[in-house]
Amino acid sequence: MTTQADLLPGTLDLLILKSVSLGSLHGYGVLLRIEQISRGALLIEQGALYPALFRLVRQGYLKASWGTSDNNRRAKYYELTTAGRKRLREEEDGWNRLVAAMGSVLGAEPEEA
Amino acid sequence: MKPLSYLGSFISTFFHRNNEESEMDEELRSHIETHADNLERSGLPRAEAERQAHIAFGALERTKEECREQRAGFLIEYLWKDVRFGLRMLHKNPGFTAVAVLTLALGIGANAAIFSVVRGVLLRSLANREEDRLLYMRQSAPGAGNEDVTFSVPEIKDIGAGLKTIKELGTLSQLDFTVVGLGDPREISAGVVDGNYFDVMGLRPVLGRLLSPNDDGPNASGAVVLTHRFWTTSLHSDPSVIGKTMRLGSYDGTRSAVIVGIVEPSVPYPVEVQIIANIVTSPHHLSATMVTGREHRMTEVFARLAPGANVESARSELRTVYAAMVAAHPEVYRAADHYTLDVTLMHDQINSRARNILWVLFAAAGLLFVIACSNVANLFLARTVRREPELALRSALGATSAVLRRSLLAEALVLCGTGLLAGVLIAVPMVTVLGRYASRFSVRAVGLTLDSSLIWIGCALALIAAVFLAYVPRLPSTDTSRGFSASSGSVRVTGGSCRRLRVFAVTQITASFLLLAGAAALLRTLLVLQNTEPPFETAHVLAVNLPVMTDGRTPEQVRTFYREVQRRVSSLPGVENVASGFSVPWRDGRALNISFSFAIQGAHRENAEDDPRARFRSVSPGFFDTLGVPILQGRDFNAGDRDGAERVIIISQSVAHQLFPGQDPVNRQLRWTDPVMKFIGISFEARRIIAVVPDLDDEEIVPVPAMTIYQPTEQEGWNGRMFVRAKNDPYALVPSIVREVHEIAADQPIERASTLDDVRAEVLTPNRLNAIVFGGFASLALLISVVGVAGVLAFSVSGRTREFGIRLALGAHPRSILADVLREGLIIAGVGVATGVLVGFLVSRVITRYSAEMQLPGALPLIASAAVILAAALIASALPAVRAARVDVVRALRSE
């Protein structure tokens, strides 16, 4: 229902914010970009994406506007707001701290024990 | 300007919502199509690409739901949408809606109304300050057949001395005063109280002052406090009555008294009095009879707990004191009589009579609510089963069961909310009616007003009903394939739903049966009472209160007055007979209660305590003729039977049978032996029996053999009531009777003129009201249940259309199908009645454990109720049965 099993809870928002920060995207574009950047390692359930996008819009991190896609279809394009940019930085910092901490724990050498 | 702009913003929000919805649709469509474009580009045909894109996306509707849930205020929006949907569904089924709303309204309304009454009568606190410290005392002597005895002054002195748990005792004795100087001369019920009474009761004046210990004693001046009710109703709340002097006449003389104050509204208990006077106003209260007569009991005792004491400690202390008193006077408190003292909280005492009736009524309303809910649940369930295809479709499109439940709940809320509104509308007049009914049992119901508790209890019941309704139907299983097959047009009834329907129908029948049996038992009691022939003429006999006026008259003048009245009234045209006496049958409870012990003159008595008792009646010559009672033996009283002549009495048949079996009682002699006689001015001299009359029970509606001894009014007898037998309409005589009496004595009160028929009807009113109220409940319940049973059967028939079609096609006779459906109805009713008998039996066993007053209805009301229920079920099943028998075979078989 929410995120995929191999996606840590709460990371979908971060992924969306990050991918949108590289340039405004429509929903399908967000999916493609995440897939592309992660080289297919991260797959996002299509149905789960839109509720997250709607939520980020409501929270004021994203704003949406209609445009025309490469396929010549009308599509809704999302871009970061100022609040969204700030939010992304915070999330990134948080994530990096977590990764660093996890890395140092997991990288601990056995002889030290 | 402001409302307009508000409207504008509302409209824009509304359009905005629609916009959002279509934008969402477009965005998601665009997503899927872009995905399809990419798939097409990789070589798939367009149709296949679109199909795969859809599959990859997953449940579109569910995603939409989840997106909507991200929008601000979505919950309110959903609820509003569900409610609107509910309204639309209900609007589409006006029949269902009307029945459901009406049923709920009855269930909710009846409960809210009765709860208001229960709250007002039983739960509301009294006006008395610190009512939880106010006690009421009573003694009883079960051995002497006396459950409820007041106190005498020596008893109060003994009990009240040196109590630790009681701060003070307050006393009141009821007396009728003939009041002159306050409007027309009239007889007014008064309470004669000691100076502590108001302090003990914890009441305050609204005007002037109340009585205090300074008003006690023989040298105080007469002072009177008016009750609030009397002041407002009879004196139009006139504040200038304070300081007025009036003359109060009682049997032992007349005194004057000044009105000193008005007491705040309070419950008149145990007797309704209009004025409250100090002791000096009643010469009787200062007499030796009152002060020294241990058996001269006429006083009510109230008590206020001392600080730190509670009811239990007061009860045990008082009982100890009481036991010492009983032991000190064995000649008065005979061991066989088992004299005991009881102490209760005033609040509980006041409610004691109304409590059982109101709780029973509450239970009846509860049953009605159960019936109403079961019925609506049935309708709701049946409808949900019919809607199964719709629900299955919605669930297949991604509606979660929470969503479906929510929409059912919204629908139920709409139903119950409407029912609540209608119920409150019904409850308002119901409270008035019930209040009038309850005032028969509790003075507290007088002036009962509506309060907000009615609305709250209604809301609570509506909510309970709504939640119940919403959770009763089973949702279609997530296995959508089953749901889809059902959507092909006809209804397939699942076994579970059908069983639930039957259970609810049986519940309704059970509850209706219980109500009906109760009502039938009450009706039977009423009919027995009403059809009992009174032992004397009632329709043409007028009873009039003509209270004795002693003010400035000698006893001889009083006697002459009554003789003169009798003479003049009997010469009026249309009057057949006139007599006087001391008590009106059924009406003058206290006077009718008087009985004394007596013995045969000269007979050897083993033990004075075993003397028989007889009712004491005082009547004038012509009394028996006026009431149309034959004199079996001997002669009536006549003008010669007066003071100074030979003392004579007339006895009733059972006295003759019991004391003179097989002998002629006439000219034998009896004498009173009761120790009370010395206080009331009746001598112990021997009295010759001059006649025997039939037993005429003037106390009970259903006559029982009553030992009665009649004494002439002019021979140590009492007067005050006149009986006039009319040839035609007795009430037409009233004006001329009043005229005649006032020509003799202008200030003579003449009150409560009423035929004995109407007196009797008045006595039966509580029974009639009982029967009407419970009968009303039962009829409502029956009506609802009939609709319920009919609904269940109609539903079951419509679900079995195919089966009936096949049976008819195979040659079954329509009659057998008719019988089948009727049998189904009868089985539901039969099971319901059987459950009802069982439940009723169990409940009555539980109740008898707590209250001995419970009476089981006889077999007749039970059988009658069962018959009514079965007949009603038969009628209820007739319509669906006929429909089943008329099933069109071809259409039935093609229906699936």
PDB file of N, CA, C and O in Angstrom, chain B residues 111 129 252 264 339 359 368 406 426 437 477 566 570 728 790 806 824 859 879:
ATOM      1  N   ASN B 111     -38.488   6.453  25.146  1.00  0.00           N
ATOM      2  CA  ASN B 111     -37.430   6.353  26.144  1.00  0.00           C
ATOM      3  C   ASN B 111     -37.027   7.709  26.692  1.00  0.00           C
ATOM      4  O   ASN B 111     -36.840   7.871  27.892  1.00  0.00           O
ATOM      5  N   ARG B 129     -32.931  21.495  52.441  1.00  0.00           N
ATOM      6  CA  ARG B 129     -31.504  21.645  52.629  1.00  0.00           C
ATOM      7  C   ARG B 129     -30.912  20.317  53.117  1.00  0.00           C
ATOM      8  O   ARG B 129     -31.502  19.657  53.983  1.00  0.00           O
ATOM      9  N   ASP B 252     -62.477  20.300  68.522  1.00  0.00           N
ATOM     10  CA  ASP B 252     -62.489  20.700  69.924  1.00  0.00           C
ATOM     11  C   ASP B 252     -62.608  22.197  70.115  1.00  0.00           C
ATOM     12  O   ASP B 252     -62.403  22.704  71.214  1.00  0.00           O
ATOM     13  N   GLU B 264     -41.160  27.911  51.022  1.00  0.00           N
ATOM     14  CA  GLU B 264     -40.742  27.674  49.632  1.00  0.00           C
ATOM     15  C   GLU B 264     -41.396  26.404  49.075  1.00  0.00           C
ATOM     16  O   GLU B 264     -41.833  25.543  49.843  1.00  0.00           O
ATOM     17  N   TYR B 339     -44.194  -4.888  67.341  1.00  0.00           N
ATOM     18  CA  TYR B 339     -43.958  -3.474  67.027  1.00  0.00           C
ATOM     19  C   TYR B 339     -42.515  -3.253  66.629  1.00  0.00           C
ATOM     20  O   TYR B 339     -41.595  -3.705  67.303  1.00  0.00           O
ATOM     21  N   TRP B 359     -39.846   2.416  37.220  1.00  0.00           N
ATOM     22  CA  TRP B 359     -38.826   1.526  36.657  1.00  0.00           C
ATOM     23  C   TRP B 359     -39.468   0.510  35.733  1.00  0.00           C
ATOM     24  O   TRP B 359     -38.900   0.157  34.699  1.00  0.00           O
ATOM     25  N   LEU B 368     -39.484  -1.448  24.124  1.00  0.00           N
ATOM     26  CA  LEU B 368     -39.942  -0.803  22.894  1.00  0.00           C
ATOM     27  C   LEU B 368     -38.740  -0.392  22.034  1.00  0.00           C
ATOM     28  O   LEU B 368     -38.763  -0.532  20.817  1.00  0.00           O
ATOM     29  N   ARG B 406     -18.272   2.940   6.516  1.00  0.00           N
ATOM     30  CA  ARG B 406     -18.486   4.347   6.777  1.00  0.00           C
ATOM     31  C   ARG B 406     -19.731   4.834   6.046  1.00  0.00           C
ATOM     32  O   ARG B 406     -20.519   5.600   6.570  1.00  0.00           O
ATOM     33  N   ILE B 426     -42.266  13.700  19.421  1.00  0.00           N
ATOM     34  CA  ILE B 426     -43.235  12.823  20.081  1.00  0.00           C
ATOM     35  C   ILE B 426     -43.078  12.912  21.594  1.00  0.00           C
ATOM     36  O   ILE B 426     -44.053  12.882  22.339  1.00  0.00           O
ATOM     37  N   TYR B 437     -49.696  11.153  34.621  1.00  0.00           N
ATOM     38  CA  TYR B 437     -49.855   9.768  35.089  1.00  0.00           C
ATOM     39  C   TYR B 437     -49.059   9.546  36.377  1.00  0.00           C
ATOM     40  O   TYR B 437     -49.570   9.045  37.371  1.00  0.00           O
ATOM     41  N   SER B 477     -17.923 -10.283   0.774  1.00  0.00           N
ATOM     42  CA  SER B 477     -16.576 -10.779   1.024  1.00  0.00           C
ATOM     43  C   SER B 477     -15.638 -10.222  -0.036  1.00  0.00           C
ATOM     44  O   SER B 477     -16.052  -9.810  -1.117  1.00  0.00           O
ATOM     45  N   GLN B 566     -81.152  18.018  56.717  1.00  0.00           N
ATOM     46  CA  GLN B 566     -81.736  16.775  56.205  1.00  0.00           C
ATOM     47  C   GLN B 566     -83.221  16.977  55.876  1.00  0.00           C
ATOM     48  O   GLN B 566     -83.698  16.534  54.836  1.00  0.00           O
ATOM     49  N   SER B 570     -84.531  17.018  51.964  1.00  0.00           N
ATOM     50  CA  SER B 570     -85.392  15.906  51.553  1.00  0.00           C
ATOM     51  C   SER B 570     -86.718  16.400  50.980  1.00  0.00           C
ATOM     52  O   SER B 570     -87.398  15.663  50.270  1.00  0.00           O
ATOM     53  N   ASN B 728     -83.522  11.695  39.530  1.00  0.00           N
ATOM     54  CA  ASN B 728     -82.925  11.796  38.196  1.00  0.00           C
ATOM     55  C   ASN B 728     -81.445  12.140  38.297  1.00  0.00           C
ATOM     56  O   ASN B 728     -80.700  11.408  38.918  1.00  0.00           O
ATOM     57  N   ALA B 790     -43.761  -9.024   8.901  1.00  0.00           N
ATOM     58  CA  ALA B 790     -44.176  -8.945   7.504  1.00  0.00           C
ATOM     59  C   ALA B 790     -42.957  -8.654   6.631  1.00  0.00           C
ATOM     60  O   ALA B 790     -42.789  -9.254   5.567  1.00  0.00           O
ATOM     61  N   ILE B 806     -40.003 -23.015  -9.316  1.00  0.00           N
ATOM     62  CA  ILE B 806     -39.718 -24.414  -9.649  1.00  0.00           C
ATOM     63  C   ILE B 806     -40.808 -25.320  -9.082  1.00  0.00           C
ATOM     64  O   ILE B 806     -41.335 -26.200  -9.765  1.00  0.00           O
ATOM     65  N   GLU B 824     -44.075 -20.311   8.184  1.00  0.00           N
ATOM     66  CA  GLU B 824     -42.826 -19.644   8.549  1.00  0.00           C
ATOM     67  C   GLU B 824     -43.095 -18.497   9.519  1.00  0.00           C
ATOM     68  O   GLU B 824     -42.412 -18.329  10.533  1.00  0.00           O
ATOM     69  N   ALA B 859     -52.975 -17.094  33.979  1.00  0.00           N
ATOM     70  CA  ALA B 859     -52.821 -17.778  32.702  1.00  0.00           C
ATOM     71  C   ALA B 859     -53.604 -17.067  31.602  1.00  0.00           C
ATOM     72  O   ALA B 859     -53.159 -17.007  30.455  1.00  0.00           O
ATOM     73  N   LEU B 879     -49.817 -11.263   3.533  1.00  0.00           N
ATOM     74  CA  LEU B 879     -49.500 -10.528   2.307  1.00  0.00           C
ATOM     75  C   LEU B 879     -48.335 -11.177   1.554  1.00  0.00           C
ATOM     76  O   LEU B 879     -48.470 -11.502   0.371  1.00  0.00           O
TER      77      LEU B 879
END
